[in-house]
Coordinates of C-alpha atoms and ligand atoms in Angstrom, one line a residue:
M3 CA 63.2 88.0 167.6
A4 CA 62.6 85.7 164.7
R5 CA 64.7 86.3 161.6
Q6 CA 62.9 88.4 158.9
K7 CA 62.3 86.2 156.0
Q8 CA 63.6 87.6 152.7
P9 CA 61.2 87.4 149.8
A10 CA 62.1 84.7 147.4
T11 CA 61.7 87.0 144.4
A12 CA 61.5 90.7 143.8
T13 CA 57.9 91.7 143.5
A14 CA 56.5 94.3 141.0
G15 CA 57.6 97.8 141.8
T16 CA 60.5 96.8 144.1
T17 CA 64.1 96.4 143.2
F18 CA 66.0 93.3 144.1
P19 CA 67.8 93.9 147.4
A20 CA 71.6 94.4 147.4
A21 CA 73.4 91.0 147.4
E22 CA 75.0 91.5 150.8
T23 CA 71.5 91.8 152.4
V24 CA 70.1 88.7 150.8
D25 CA 69.8 85.6 152.9
I26 CA 71.3 83.1 150.3
A27 CA 70.6 80.1 152.6
Q28 CA 67.0 81.1 152.6
L29 CA 67.0 81.5 148.8
V30 CA 68.4 78.1 148.4
E31 CA 65.7 76.7 150.6
D32 CA 63.2 78.5 148.4
L33 CA 64.8 77.4 145.2
D34 CA 62.4 74.5 144.5
A35 CA 59.3 76.8 145.0
M36 CA 60.9 79.5 142.8
L37 CA 61.5 77.0 140.0
T38 CA 58.0 75.8 140.3
R39 CA 56.6 79.3 140.2
L40 CA 58.7 80.1 137.1
R41 CA 57.5 76.8 135.5
L42 CA 61.1 75.6 135.1
G43 CA 60.2 72.0 135.8
A44 CA 63.1 70.4 133.9
I45 CA 65.7 72.4 135.9
R46 CA 63.8 71.6 139.1
E47 CA 63.7 67.9 138.4
Q48 CA 67.3 67.5 137.3
L49 CA 68.9 70.2 139.3
D50 CA 71.5 68.1 141.2
A51 CA 72.6 66.3 138.0
L52 CA 72.7 69.5 136.0
L53 CA 74.8 71.3 138.7
E54 CA 77.1 68.4 139.1
E55 CA 77.7 68.3 135.3
A56 CA 78.3 72.1 135.3
A57 CA 80.8 71.7 138.1
R58 CA 82.5 68.8 136.4
R59 CA 82.9 70.8 133.2
E60 CA 84.0 73.8 135.3
L61 CA 81.5 76.1 133.7
N62 CA 81.5 79.7 134.7
L63 CA 78.2 81.3 136.0
R64 CA 77.0 82.5 132.6
E65 CA 77.8 79.1 131.0
A66 CA 76.1 77.3 133.8
L67 CA 73.0 79.4 133.4
A68 CA 73.0 78.8 129.6
W69 CA 73.4 75.1 130.4
L70 CA 70.4 75.1 132.7
C71 CA 68.3 77.1 130.3
A72 CA 69.1 74.7 127.4
A73 CA 67.9 71.8 129.5
E74 CA 64.6 73.6 130.2
V75 CA 64.1 74.6 126.5
A76 CA 64.9 71.0 125.3
S77 CA 62.3 69.6 127.8
K78 CA 59.6 72.1 126.9
E79 CA 60.2 71.4 123.2
Q80 CA 60.0 67.7 123.8
R81 CA 56.7 68.2 125.6
R82 CA 55.3 70.4 122.9
L83 CA 56.3 67.9 120.3
S84 CA 54.7 64.9 122.1
M85 CA 51.5 66.9 122.7
A86 CA 51.3 68.0 119.1
M87 CA 51.9 64.4 117.9
T88 CA 49.0 63.2 120.1
I89 CA 46.7 66.0 118.9
A90 CA 47.6 65.1 115.3
H91 CA 46.1 61.6 115.8
F92 CA 48.5 59.7 113.5
P93 CA 47.4 56.1 113.2
F94 CA 51.0 54.9 113.7
V95 CA 54.6 56.1 113.7
R96 CA 56.3 56.2 110.3
T97 CA 59.3 58.3 109.3
L98 CA 61.0 59.3 106.1
E99 CA 64.2 57.6 107.3
G100 CA 62.1 54.4 107.5
F101 CA 60.9 54.7 103.9
E102 CA 62.8 52.5 101.4
F103 CA 62.9 54.6 98.3
E104 CA 64.5 51.7 96.4
A105 CA 61.3 49.7 96.9
Q106 CA 59.2 52.3 95.1
P107 CA 61.2 53.6 92.1
S108 CA 58.2 55.6 90.8
I109 CA 58.8 58.1 93.6
D110 CA 61.5 60.7 93.2
P111 CA 63.3 60.9 96.5
S112 CA 64.3 64.5 96.0
K113 CA 60.7 65.5 95.6
I114 CA 59.8 63.9 98.9
R115 CA 62.8 65.4 100.6
D116 CA 61.8 68.8 99.3
L117 CA 58.3 68.3 100.6
A118 CA 59.9 67.3 104.0
T119 CA 61.1 70.9 104.3
C120 CA 57.4 71.9 104.7
R121 CA 57.8 75.0 102.5
W122 CA 54.5 73.9 100.9
V123 CA 52.8 74.0 104.4
A124 CA 54.2 77.5 105.0
N125 CA 52.7 78.6 101.6
G126 CA 49.3 76.9 102.2
D127 CA 49.8 74.6 99.2
N128 CA 48.4 71.1 98.9
V129 CA 49.8 67.7 98.2
V130 CA 47.9 64.9 96.5
L131 CA 49.3 61.3 96.8
L132 CA 47.9 58.9 94.3
G133 CA 48.5 55.2 93.9
P134 CA 47.2 51.7 94.5
P135 CA 47.0 50.1 98.0
G136 CA 50.1 49.3 99.9
V137 CA 52.5 51.5 98.0
G138 CA 53.3 53.8 101.0
K139 CA 50.7 56.6 100.8
T140 CA 49.8 56.5 104.5
H141 CA 53.4 56.0 105.4
L142 CA 54.4 59.2 103.6
E143 CA 51.4 61.1 104.9
V144 CA 52.4 60.3 108.5
A145 CA 56.1 61.0 107.9
L146 CA 55.4 64.3 106.2
G147 CA 52.9 65.2 108.9
R148 CA 55.5 64.5 111.6
E149 CA 58.0 66.8 109.8
A150 CA 55.3 69.5 109.9
V151 CA 54.7 69.0 113.6
A152 CA 58.4 69.1 114.2
R153 CA 58.5 72.5 112.5
G154 CA 55.8 73.9 114.7
Y155 CA 52.7 73.6 112.4
T156 CA 49.4 72.3 113.8
V157 CA 48.5 69.0 112.0
Q158 CA 45.5 66.8 112.1
F159 CA 45.3 63.4 110.5
T160 CA 41.9 61.9 109.5
T161 CA 40.5 59.5 107.0
A162 CA 38.1 60.6 104.3
M163 CA 35.4 58.3 105.8
E164 CA 35.8 59.8 109.3
L165 CA 35.9 63.4 108.0
L166 CA 32.9 63.1 105.7
G167 CA 31.0 61.0 108.3
S168 CA 31.5 63.8 110.7
L169 CA 30.4 66.5 108.3
V170 CA 27.3 64.5 107.3
K171 CA 26.4 64.1 111.0
G172 CA 27.0 67.8 111.5
Q173 CA 24.6 68.6 108.7
Q174 CA 22.0 66.4 110.2
Q175 CA 22.4 67.7 113.8
G176 CA 22.8 71.4 112.9
T177 CA 26.5 71.4 114.0
L178 CA 28.0 71.6 110.5
E179 CA 29.5 75.1 111.1
V180 CA 31.3 73.9 114.2
R181 CA 32.7 70.9 112.5
L182 CA 33.8 72.8 109.4
A183 CA 35.6 75.3 111.7
Q184 CA 37.3 72.5 113.6
Y185 CA 38.6 70.9 110.4
S186 CA 39.7 74.3 109.1
K187 CA 41.8 75.1 112.1
P188 CA 45.0 73.0 111.7
K189 CA 47.6 74.4 109.4
L190 CA 47.8 71.0 107.7
L191 CA 44.9 68.6 107.4
I192 CA 45.8 65.1 106.3
I193 CA 42.9 63.2 104.6
D194 CA 43.7 59.5 104.1
E195 CA 42.1 57.0 101.8
L196 CA 39.7 59.0 99.6
G197 CA 38.0 56.7 97.2
Y198 CA 38.2 53.4 99.0
L199 CA 34.6 53.3 100.1
P200 CA 31.4 54.8 98.6
L201 CA 30.4 58.2 99.9
E202 CA 27.0 59.5 100.9
P203 CA 25.3 61.6 98.2
Q204 CA 25.8 64.9 100.0
A205 CA 29.4 64.2 100.9
G206 CA 30.8 65.9 97.8
H207 CA 29.1 69.2 98.6
L208 CA 30.3 69.1 102.2
F209 CA 33.8 68.2 101.1
F210 CA 33.7 71.2 98.7
Q211 CA 32.7 73.5 101.5
L212 CA 35.7 72.4 103.6
I213 CA 38.2 72.6 100.7
S214 CA 36.9 76.1 99.8
R215 CA 37.3 77.2 103.4
R216 CA 40.8 76.0 103.6
Y217 CA 41.7 77.3 100.1
E218 CA 44.9 79.4 100.3
Q219 CA 44.7 79.4 104.1
G220 CA 45.8 76.0 105.2
S221 CA 47.3 72.9 103.4
V222 CA 45.6 69.7 102.6
L223 CA 47.6 66.4 102.2
I224 CA 45.2 63.9 100.6
S225 CA 45.7 60.4 99.4
S226 CA 43.6 58.3 97.1
N227 CA 43.7 55.0 95.3
R228 CA 41.7 56.6 92.4
P229 CA 43.3 58.9 89.8
V230 CA 41.8 62.4 89.9
E231 CA 40.0 61.7 86.6
E232 CA 37.8 59.3 88.5
W233 CA 36.9 61.6 91.4
D234 CA 33.6 62.5 89.8
E235 CA 32.7 58.8 90.4
V236 CA 34.1 59.0 93.9
F237 CA 31.9 62.0 94.7
G238 CA 29.1 60.9 92.4
D239 CA 28.8 64.4 90.9
Q240 CA 30.9 65.8 88.0
V241 CA 30.4 69.4 88.8
V242 CA 31.2 69.1 92.5
A243 CA 34.3 67.0 91.8
A244 CA 35.5 69.6 89.2
A245 CA 35.0 72.4 91.8
I246 CA 36.9 70.4 94.5
L247 CA 39.8 69.6 92.1
D248 CA 39.9 73.2 90.9
R249 CA 40.8 74.4 94.4
L250 CA 42.7 71.4 95.6
L251 CA 45.0 71.4 92.5
H252 CA 45.5 75.1 92.1
H253 CA 48.6 75.3 94.3
S254 CA 49.5 71.7 94.6
H255 CA 52.1 69.0 94.3
V256 CA 50.9 65.7 92.9
V257 CA 52.9 62.5 93.6
T258 CA 51.7 59.5 91.7
I259 CA 53.0 56.2 92.9
R260 CA 53.0 53.2 90.6
G261 CA 54.2 49.8 91.5
D262 CA 53.7 46.9 93.8
S263 CA 52.3 46.8 97.3
Y264 CA 55.1 46.9 99.8
R265 CA 53.1 44.5 102.1
L266 CA 52.9 41.9 99.4
R267 CA 56.5 42.4 98.5
E268 CA 57.4 41.6 102.1
K269 CA 55.3 38.5 101.9
R270 CA 56.8 37.4 98.6
R271 CA 60.2 37.9 100.0
S272 CA 59.4 35.7 103.0
G273 CA 58.2 33.0 100.5
L274 CA 54.6 33.2 101.8
F275 CA 53.3 34.5 98.5
R276 CA 54.6 33.7 95.0
P277 CA 53.9 35.6 91.8
Q278 CA 52.2 33.6 89.0
A279 CA 54.0 32.7 85.8
G280 CA 52.1 35.5 84.0
G281 CA 53.5 38.1 86.4
S282 CA 50.4 38.6 88.5
S283 CA 50.4 37.2 92.0
S284 CA 48.7 34.0 93.1
S285 CA 47.8 32.6 96.5
G286 CA 51.0 30.4 96.6
S287 CA 51.0 28.8 100.0
G288 CA 47.8 30.3 101.3
V289 CA 48.1 34.1 101.5
K290 CA 45.7 35.6 98.9
P291 CA 46.4 38.9 97.1
P292 CA 43.9 41.6 98.1
P293 CA 41.0 42.6 95.9
P294 CA 42.0 45.6 93.7
A295 CA 40.5 48.5 95.6
K296 CA 40.7 47.3 99.2
E297 CA 43.3 47.7 102.0
V298 CA 45.0 44.4 103.1
Ligands
ADP318 P1 49.0 52.7 101.4 O1 48.6 53.8 102.3 O2 49.5 53.2 100.0 O3 48.0 51.6 101.2 P2 50.9 52.1 103.5 O4 51.6 53.4 103.7 O5 49.8 51.8 104.5 O6 50.3 52.0 102.0 O7 51.9 51.0 103.5 C1 51.7 49.6 103.9 C2 52.8 49.2 104.9 O8 54.0 49.1 104.2 C3 53.0 50.2 106.0 O9 53.4 49.5 107.1 C4 54.2 51.0 105.5 O10 55.0 51.5 106.5 C5 55.0 50.0 104.7 N1 55.6 50.6 103.5 C6 55.0 50.9 102.3 N2 55.9 51.3 101.4 C7 57.1 51.3 102.1 C8 58.5 51.7 101.7 N3 58.8 52.1 100.5 N4 59.4 51.6 102.6 C9 59.1 51.1 103.9 N5 57.9 50.7 104.3 C10 56.9 50.8 103.4
MG319 MG1 46.8 53.9 103.3

């Protein structure tokens, strides 16, 4: 008579059979399937290497189990991280380690390192980054956004143009509610480049609705090349701008960056671009400085 196959795992309501009665050879044969069923993909993929390493280090059973679990946890965390980074839609990879604080003396490094702890995200506070083009606003937004993702917060990066374009379209198509809900979901919403381009007349009202919805719920990290005193011009409406700023600045950290564009600094260093005698930059050997309120 054919050998009775032992179940690979105990099913609900049954106790695991006594060790002496278990067909270990069969269990080993079923190991791959059991690891799949338990969604332990990293252990399954690297099983031989992990077991070899455990043997080499002469780990006991408990230590070996912990070693295998650690490999699975690390792999799951890596997957979560890479998915969350994709969902966040960062335009490029930038980190705080890659930020040269010496190049931007107007920034207090301890303030940025404090923001990197993401306590402000936990509290639902906002951060406003102000400064001219090229001084590292987007770099810091991405770097701080990545820190928030690493700490398990949901993050979405967008530009002011994209966000407001979407809300205007939502209003026209009767899908505003859905879009507002979508932008209210992430714990941290990063809005890049407010003030670079003129906004539609209704944009201020729509932006106000979003900021009100997120107020004290989720954080906003926003950057602008225009000081907040000029936001009534940005939104084309003094009352709306005041209402937006009232909520945005209530629990907020404002970082104002002054100084030269990092991009032009790099060009100057490489000799492509020389400052004029009067201190402002000229188009030396061909590379022109950007117009004042445009990205280069
Ligand atoms: P902004 O958003 O203020 O216009 P960016 O963040 O886009 O400026 O910076 C322009 C480029 O210069 C980016 O590639 C950025 O990584 C780099 N950069 C800016 N400031 C620094 C800095 N202090 N250290 C290192 N790289 C910088
Ligand atoms: Mg930018």
